[in-house]
CSV table of C-alpha atoms and ligand atoms in Angstrom, one decimal:
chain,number,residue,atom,x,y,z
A,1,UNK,CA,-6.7,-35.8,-8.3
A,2,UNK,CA,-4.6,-34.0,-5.9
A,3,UNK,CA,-7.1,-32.2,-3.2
A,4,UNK,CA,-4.4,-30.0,-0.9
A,5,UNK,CA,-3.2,-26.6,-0.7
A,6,UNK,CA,0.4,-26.1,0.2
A,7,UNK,CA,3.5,-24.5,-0.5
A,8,UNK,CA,6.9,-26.5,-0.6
A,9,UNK,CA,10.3,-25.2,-1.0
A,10,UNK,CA,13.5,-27.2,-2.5
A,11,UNK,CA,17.3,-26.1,-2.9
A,12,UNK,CA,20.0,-27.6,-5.3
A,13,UNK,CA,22.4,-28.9,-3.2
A,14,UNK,CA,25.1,-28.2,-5.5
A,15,UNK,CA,24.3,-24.7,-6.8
A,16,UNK,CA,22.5,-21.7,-4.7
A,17,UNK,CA,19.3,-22.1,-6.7
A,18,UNK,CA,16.1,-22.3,-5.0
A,19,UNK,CA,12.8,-23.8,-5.8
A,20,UNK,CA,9.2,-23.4,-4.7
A,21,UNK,CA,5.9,-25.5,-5.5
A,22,UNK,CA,2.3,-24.2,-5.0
A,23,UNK,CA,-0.3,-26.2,-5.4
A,24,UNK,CA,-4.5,-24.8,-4.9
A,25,UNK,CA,-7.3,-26.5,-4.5
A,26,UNK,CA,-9.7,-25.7,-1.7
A,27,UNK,CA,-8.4,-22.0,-2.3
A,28,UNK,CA,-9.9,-22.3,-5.5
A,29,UNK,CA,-13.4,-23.7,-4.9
A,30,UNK,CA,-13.6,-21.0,-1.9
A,31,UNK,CA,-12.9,-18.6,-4.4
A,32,UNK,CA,-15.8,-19.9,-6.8
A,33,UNK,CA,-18.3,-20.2,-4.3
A,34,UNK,CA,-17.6,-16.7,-3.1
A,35,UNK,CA,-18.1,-15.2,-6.9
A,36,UNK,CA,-19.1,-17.2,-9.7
A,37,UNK,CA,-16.0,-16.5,-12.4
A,38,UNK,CA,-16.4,-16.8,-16.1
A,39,UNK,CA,-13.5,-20.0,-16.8
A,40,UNK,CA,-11.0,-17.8,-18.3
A,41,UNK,CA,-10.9,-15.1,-15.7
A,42,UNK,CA,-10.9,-17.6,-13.2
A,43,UNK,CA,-7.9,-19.1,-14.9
A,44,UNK,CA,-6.2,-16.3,-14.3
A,45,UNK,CA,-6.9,-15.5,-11.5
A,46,UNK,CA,-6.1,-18.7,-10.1
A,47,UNK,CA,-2.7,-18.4,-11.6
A,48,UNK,CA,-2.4,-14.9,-10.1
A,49,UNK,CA,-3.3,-16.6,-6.7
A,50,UNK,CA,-0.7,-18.9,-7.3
A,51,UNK,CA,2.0,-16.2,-8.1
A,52,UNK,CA,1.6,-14.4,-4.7
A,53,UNK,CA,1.9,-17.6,-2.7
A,54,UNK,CA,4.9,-18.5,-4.7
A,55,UNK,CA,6.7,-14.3,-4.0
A,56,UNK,CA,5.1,-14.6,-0.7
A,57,UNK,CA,7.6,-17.7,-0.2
A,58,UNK,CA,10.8,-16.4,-1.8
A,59,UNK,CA,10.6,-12.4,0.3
A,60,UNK,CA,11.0,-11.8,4.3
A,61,UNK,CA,7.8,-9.6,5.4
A,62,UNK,CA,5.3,-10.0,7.7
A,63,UNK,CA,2.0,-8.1,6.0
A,64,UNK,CA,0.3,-8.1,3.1
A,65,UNK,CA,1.7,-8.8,-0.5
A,66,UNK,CA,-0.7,-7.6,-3.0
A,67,UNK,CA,-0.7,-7.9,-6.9
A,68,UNK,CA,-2.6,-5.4,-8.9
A,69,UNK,CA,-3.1,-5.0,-13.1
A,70,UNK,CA,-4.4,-2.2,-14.4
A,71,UNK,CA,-4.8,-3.3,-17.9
A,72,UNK,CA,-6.9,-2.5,-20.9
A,73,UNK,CA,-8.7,-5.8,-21.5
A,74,UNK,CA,-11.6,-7.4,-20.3
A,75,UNK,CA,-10.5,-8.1,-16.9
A,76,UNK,CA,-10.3,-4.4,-15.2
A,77,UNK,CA,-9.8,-5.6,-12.0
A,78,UNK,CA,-7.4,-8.3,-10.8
A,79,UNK,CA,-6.3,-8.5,-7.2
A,80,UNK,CA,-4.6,-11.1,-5.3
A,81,UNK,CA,-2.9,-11.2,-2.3
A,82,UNK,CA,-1.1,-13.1,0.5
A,83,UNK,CA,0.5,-12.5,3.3
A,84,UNK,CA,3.6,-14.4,4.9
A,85,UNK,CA,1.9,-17.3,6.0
A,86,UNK,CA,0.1,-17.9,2.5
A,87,UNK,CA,-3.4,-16.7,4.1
A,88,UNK,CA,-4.4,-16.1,0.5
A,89,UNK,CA,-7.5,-14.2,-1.3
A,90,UNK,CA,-8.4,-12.5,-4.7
A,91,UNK,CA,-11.1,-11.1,-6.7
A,92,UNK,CA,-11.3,-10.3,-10.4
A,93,UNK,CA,-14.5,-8.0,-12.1
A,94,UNK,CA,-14.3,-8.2,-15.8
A,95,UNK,CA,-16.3,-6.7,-19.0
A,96,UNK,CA,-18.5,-9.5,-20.3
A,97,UNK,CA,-19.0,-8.0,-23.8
A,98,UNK,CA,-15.0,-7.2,-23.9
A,99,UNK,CA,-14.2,-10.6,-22.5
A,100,UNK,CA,-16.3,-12.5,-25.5
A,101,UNK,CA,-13.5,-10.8,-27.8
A,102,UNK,CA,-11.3,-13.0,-26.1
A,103,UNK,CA,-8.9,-10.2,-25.1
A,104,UNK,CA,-8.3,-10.8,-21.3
A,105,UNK,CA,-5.8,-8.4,-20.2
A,106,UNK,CA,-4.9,-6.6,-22.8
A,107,UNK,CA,-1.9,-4.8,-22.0
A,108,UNK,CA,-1.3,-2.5,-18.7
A,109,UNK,CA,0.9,-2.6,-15.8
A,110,UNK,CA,1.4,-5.0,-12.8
A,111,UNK,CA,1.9,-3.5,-9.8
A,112,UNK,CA,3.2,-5.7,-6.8
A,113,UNK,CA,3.1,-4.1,-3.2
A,114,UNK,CA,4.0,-5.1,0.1
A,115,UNK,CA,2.5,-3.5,3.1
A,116,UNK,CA,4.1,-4.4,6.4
A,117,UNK,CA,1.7,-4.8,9.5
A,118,UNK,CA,4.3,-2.7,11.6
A,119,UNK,CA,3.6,0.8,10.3
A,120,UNK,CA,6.9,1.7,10.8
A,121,UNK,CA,8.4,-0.5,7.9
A,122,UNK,CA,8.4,0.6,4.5
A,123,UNK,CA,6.0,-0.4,2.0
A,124,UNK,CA,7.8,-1.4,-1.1
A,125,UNK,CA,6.0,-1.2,-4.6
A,126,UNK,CA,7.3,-2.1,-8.1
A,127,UNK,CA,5.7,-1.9,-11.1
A,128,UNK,CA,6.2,-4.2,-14.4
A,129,UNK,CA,4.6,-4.2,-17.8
A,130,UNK,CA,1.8,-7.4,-18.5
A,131,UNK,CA,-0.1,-8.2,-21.5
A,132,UNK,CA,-1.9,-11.7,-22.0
A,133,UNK,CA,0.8,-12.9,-23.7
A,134,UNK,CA,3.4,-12.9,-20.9
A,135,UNK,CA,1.7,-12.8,-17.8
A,136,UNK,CA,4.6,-15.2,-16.2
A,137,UNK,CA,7.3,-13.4,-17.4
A,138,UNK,CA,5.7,-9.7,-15.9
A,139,UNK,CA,6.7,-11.9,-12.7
A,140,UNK,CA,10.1,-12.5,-14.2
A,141,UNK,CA,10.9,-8.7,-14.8
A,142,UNK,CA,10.1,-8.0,-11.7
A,143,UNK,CA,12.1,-10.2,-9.4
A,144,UNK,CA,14.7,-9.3,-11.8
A,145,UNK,CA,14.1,-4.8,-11.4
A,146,UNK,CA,13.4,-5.0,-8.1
A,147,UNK,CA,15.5,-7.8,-6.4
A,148,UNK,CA,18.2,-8.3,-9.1
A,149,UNK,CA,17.4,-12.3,-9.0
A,150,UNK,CA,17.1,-14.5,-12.1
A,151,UNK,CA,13.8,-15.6,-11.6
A,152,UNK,CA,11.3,-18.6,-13.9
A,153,UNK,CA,8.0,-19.2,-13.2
A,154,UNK,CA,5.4,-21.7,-14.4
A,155,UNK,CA,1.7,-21.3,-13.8
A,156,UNK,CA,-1.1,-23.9,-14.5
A,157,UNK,CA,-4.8,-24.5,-14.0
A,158,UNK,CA,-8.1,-26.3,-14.8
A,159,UNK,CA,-10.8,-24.1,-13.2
A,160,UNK,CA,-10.4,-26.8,-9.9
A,161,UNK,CA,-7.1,-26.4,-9.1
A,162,UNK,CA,-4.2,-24.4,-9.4
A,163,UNK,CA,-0.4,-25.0,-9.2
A,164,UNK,CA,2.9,-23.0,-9.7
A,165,UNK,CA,6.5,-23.9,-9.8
A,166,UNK,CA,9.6,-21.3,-9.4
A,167,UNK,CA,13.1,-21.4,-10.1
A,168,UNK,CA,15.6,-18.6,-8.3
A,169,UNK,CA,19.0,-18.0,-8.7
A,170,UNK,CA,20.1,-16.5,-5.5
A,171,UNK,CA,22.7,-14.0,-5.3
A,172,UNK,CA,25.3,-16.1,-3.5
A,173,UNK,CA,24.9,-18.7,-6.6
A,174,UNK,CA,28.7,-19.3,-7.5
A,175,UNK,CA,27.8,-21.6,-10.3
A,176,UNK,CA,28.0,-20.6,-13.9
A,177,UNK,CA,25.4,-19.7,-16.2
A,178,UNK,CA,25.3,-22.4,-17.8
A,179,UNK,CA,24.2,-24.3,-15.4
A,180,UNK,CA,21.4,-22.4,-14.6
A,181,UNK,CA,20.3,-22.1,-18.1
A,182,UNK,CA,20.7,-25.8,-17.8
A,183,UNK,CA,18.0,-26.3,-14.8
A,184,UNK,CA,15.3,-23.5,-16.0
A,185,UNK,CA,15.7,-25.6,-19.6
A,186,UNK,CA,14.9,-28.9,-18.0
A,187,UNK,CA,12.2,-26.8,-15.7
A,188,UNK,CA,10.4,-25.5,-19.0
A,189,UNK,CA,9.8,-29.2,-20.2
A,190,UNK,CA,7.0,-29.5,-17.7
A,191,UNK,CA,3.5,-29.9,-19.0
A,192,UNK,CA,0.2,-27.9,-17.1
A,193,UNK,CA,-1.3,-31.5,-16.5
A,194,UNK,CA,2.1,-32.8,-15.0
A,195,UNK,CA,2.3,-29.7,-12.6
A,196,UNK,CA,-1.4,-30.1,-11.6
A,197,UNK,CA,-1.8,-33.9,-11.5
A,198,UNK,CA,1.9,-35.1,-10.0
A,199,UNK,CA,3.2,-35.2,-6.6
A,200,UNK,CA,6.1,-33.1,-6.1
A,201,UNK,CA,8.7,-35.6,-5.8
A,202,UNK,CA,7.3,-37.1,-8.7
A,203,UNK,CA,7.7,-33.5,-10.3
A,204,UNK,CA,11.5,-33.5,-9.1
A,205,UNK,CA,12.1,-37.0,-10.2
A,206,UNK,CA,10.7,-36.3,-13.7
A,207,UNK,CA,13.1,-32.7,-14.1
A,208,UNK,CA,15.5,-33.4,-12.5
A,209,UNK,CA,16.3,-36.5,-12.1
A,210,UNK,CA,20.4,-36.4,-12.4
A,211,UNK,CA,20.4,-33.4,-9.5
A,212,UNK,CA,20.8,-33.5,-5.8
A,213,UNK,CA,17.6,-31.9,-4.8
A,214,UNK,CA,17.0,-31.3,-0.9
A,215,UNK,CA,13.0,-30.9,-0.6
A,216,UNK,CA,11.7,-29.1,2.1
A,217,UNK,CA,8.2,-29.8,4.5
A,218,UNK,CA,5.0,-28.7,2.7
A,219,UNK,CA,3.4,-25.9,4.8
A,220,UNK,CA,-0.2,-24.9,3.9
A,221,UNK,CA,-2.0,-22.1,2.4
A,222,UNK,CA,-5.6,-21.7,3.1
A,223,UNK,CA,-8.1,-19.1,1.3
A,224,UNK,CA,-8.4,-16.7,4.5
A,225,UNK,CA,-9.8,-13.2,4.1
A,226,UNK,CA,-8.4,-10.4,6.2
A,227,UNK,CA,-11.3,-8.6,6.6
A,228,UNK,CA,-12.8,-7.3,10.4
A,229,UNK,CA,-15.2,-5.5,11.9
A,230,UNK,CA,-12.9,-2.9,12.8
A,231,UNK,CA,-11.6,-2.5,9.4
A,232,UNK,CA,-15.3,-1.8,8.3
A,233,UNK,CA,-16.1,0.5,10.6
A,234,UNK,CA,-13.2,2.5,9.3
A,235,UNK,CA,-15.1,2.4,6.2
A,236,UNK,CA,-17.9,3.8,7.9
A,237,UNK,CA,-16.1,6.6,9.4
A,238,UNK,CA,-14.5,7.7,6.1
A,239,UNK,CA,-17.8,7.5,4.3
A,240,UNK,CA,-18.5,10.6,6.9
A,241,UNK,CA,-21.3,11.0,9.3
A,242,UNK,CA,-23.9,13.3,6.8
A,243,UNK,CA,-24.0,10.8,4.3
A,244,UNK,CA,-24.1,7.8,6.9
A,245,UNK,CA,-27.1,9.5,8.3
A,246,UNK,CA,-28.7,10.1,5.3
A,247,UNK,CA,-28.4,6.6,4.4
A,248,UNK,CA,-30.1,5.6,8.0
A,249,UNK,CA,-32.9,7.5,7.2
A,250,UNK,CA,-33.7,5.4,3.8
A,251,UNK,CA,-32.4,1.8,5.5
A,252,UNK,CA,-32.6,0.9,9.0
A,253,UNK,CA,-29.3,-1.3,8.9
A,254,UNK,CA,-26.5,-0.4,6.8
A,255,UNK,CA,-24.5,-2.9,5.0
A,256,UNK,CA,-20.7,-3.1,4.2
A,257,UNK,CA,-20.0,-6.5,2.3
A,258,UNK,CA,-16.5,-7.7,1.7
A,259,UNK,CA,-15.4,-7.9,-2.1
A,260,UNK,CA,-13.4,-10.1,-1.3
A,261,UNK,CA,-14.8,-13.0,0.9
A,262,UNK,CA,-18.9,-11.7,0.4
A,263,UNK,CA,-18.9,-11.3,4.2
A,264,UNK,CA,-21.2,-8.9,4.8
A,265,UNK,CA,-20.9,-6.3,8.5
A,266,UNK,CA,-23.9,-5.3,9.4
A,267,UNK,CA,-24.6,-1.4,11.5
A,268,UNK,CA,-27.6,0.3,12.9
A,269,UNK,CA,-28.4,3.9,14.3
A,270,UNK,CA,-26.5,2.3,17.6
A,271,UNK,CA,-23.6,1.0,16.0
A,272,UNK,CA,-22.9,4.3,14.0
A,273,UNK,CA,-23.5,6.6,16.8
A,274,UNK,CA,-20.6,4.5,18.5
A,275,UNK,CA,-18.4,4.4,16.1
A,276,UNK,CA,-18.8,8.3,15.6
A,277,UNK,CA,-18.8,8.9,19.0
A,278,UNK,CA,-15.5,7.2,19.6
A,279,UNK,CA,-13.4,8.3,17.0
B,301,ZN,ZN1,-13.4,-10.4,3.6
C-alpha cells in the first residue's frame, strides 16, 4: 500500500501535453483525525483535496487556491484549498438525514478562487456548474472557461488514500486532435485501484506505454493549516469589543477554534485589551 504524499509532473515529449499525478495519504488520515467524516463525504472530499493539489500544479501563483460548492445536497459545505507549494487543507459539514438519501451534492455551483499573498495582485474567481454526477468534469469546464485549455481529470479514493491524475493540452500544443483524443482515450482506461495502488511509472508504463514520456521529481504535499494567531485575533477584532466583553463576563477565556485543523487560540481579559488597544 503506497504511504506518501506527493505531486509529480510529466510532459509528452512529442506533443505539448502535460501531465500531473497526486497521490494522499497522510493528508488524508490528518484530515480524519481532525473531524471524523461520514465515508462518502470523506470520499469526496478527498477527491476535492486532490483536485486543488493537481490546479495548484498546473497555475503560477503564490497564495491560496480555494475550491468552494454551494450545492443543494447533503454536503453544504465543501472547502478545500492549497496553496503553491501543495500545503493542503479542507473541511466538509453535511446534513446527516439528507446524506442517508444518498444525494451528496446535489446540484449547485463550484466556485474556484485564487487569492495572492501580495495584496496587490488580483484575485481571480471562476465559477462552473457541479452536480454528483460530474464532479471531475466541473474541473474540466473550468480549465476550459477560464484558461482556454483542454483539460481531463481522474479522481480516486478508498477512505485512506487519495490520488488524481490530469491530462493538459497546452496552448503551444502543435499536434492534432487526434492525437490528443488519442492520449485522454488511453488515460480513461485507468481503474481507481490502479491509480491508488501503482507507482507512477508503473501508471505510465501501463497508458502509455508506446509514448515518450519525460517524468518529472515528485515534490510533496503535506496537510498544513494556514491558520495564526494573528489571523484570529482579527477575528476577535471583527467580532467588536461590546460583544467580546460581554462574552468575558460569562467565560473567563475566550476560544477561537480553527474549522479547519481543530486548533483552538485561546484569549483572556489581557489578551483582548491588547488586541483592542493596538488596533
Ligand atoms: Zn487551522
Amino acid at each position: 500500500m503506497r504511504q506518501y504524499d506527493i505531486l509529480q509532473k510529466f510532459i509528452f515529449e512529442s506533443a505539448d501535453i502535460r501531465g500531473e499525478f497526486v497521490h494522499l495519504h497522510h493528508c488524508i488520515k490528518a484530515l480524519v483525525e481532525r473531524h471524523p467524516y461520514p465515508q462518502p463525504v470523506l470520499n469526496l472530499l478527498s477527491q476535492a483535496l486532490s483536485a486543488v493539489a493537481l490546479l495548484s500544479g498546473t497555475i503560477k501563483f503564490e497564495g491560496a487556491l480555494i475550491l468552494q460548492t454551494e450545492t443543494n445536497g447533503a454536503i453544504n459545505v465543501l472547502v478545500a484549498q492549497s496553496n503553491e507549494k501543495q500545503h493542503i487543507r479542507g473541511l466538509a459539514k453535511w446534513d446527516e438525514a439528507r446524506l442517508e438519501e444518498g444525494c451528496l451534492l446535489g446540484e449547485g455551483r463550484l466556485a474556484i478562487t485564487i487569492i495572492p499573498d501580495n495584496a496587490k495582485d488580483k484575485r481571480y474567481q471562476g465559477i462552473v456548474e457541479i452536480s454528483d454526477d460530474n464532479f471531475t468534469l466541473a474541473f474540466e469546464t473550468y480549465f476550459m472557461q477560464s484558461e482556454q485549455l483542454a483539460t481531463k481529470l481522474w479522481l480516486a479514493s478508498d477512505g485512506h488514500r487519495a490520488a488524481g491524475l490530469l491530462l493538459q493540452k497546452m496552448p503551444s500544443d502543435n499536434s492534432d486532435w487526434a492525437y490528443w483524443e488519442h492520449v485522454s482515450t488511453l488515460a480513461a482506461t485507468i481503474s481507481d485501484q490502479e491509480l491508488l495502488n501503482l507507482d507512477n511509472t508503473e501508471i505510465l508504463h501501463r497508458l502509455f506505454h508506446e509514448e515518450d514520456i519525460r517524468l518529472f521529481d515528485e515534490s510533496p504535499a503535506v496537510f498544513k493549516c494556514r491558520c495564526t494567531k494573528e489571523k484570529m485575533e482579527k477575528a476577535i477584532l471583527t467580532c467588536g469589543e461590546a460583544e467580546i466583553e460581554t462574552l468575558l463576563i460569562i467565560n473567563p477565556v475566550i476560544d477561537v477554534t480553527c474549522e479547519f485543523c481543530n486548533q483552538q487560540y485561546s484569549f483572556d481579559k489581557v489578551d483582548v485589551a491588547r488586541i483592542f488597544a493596538t488596533s
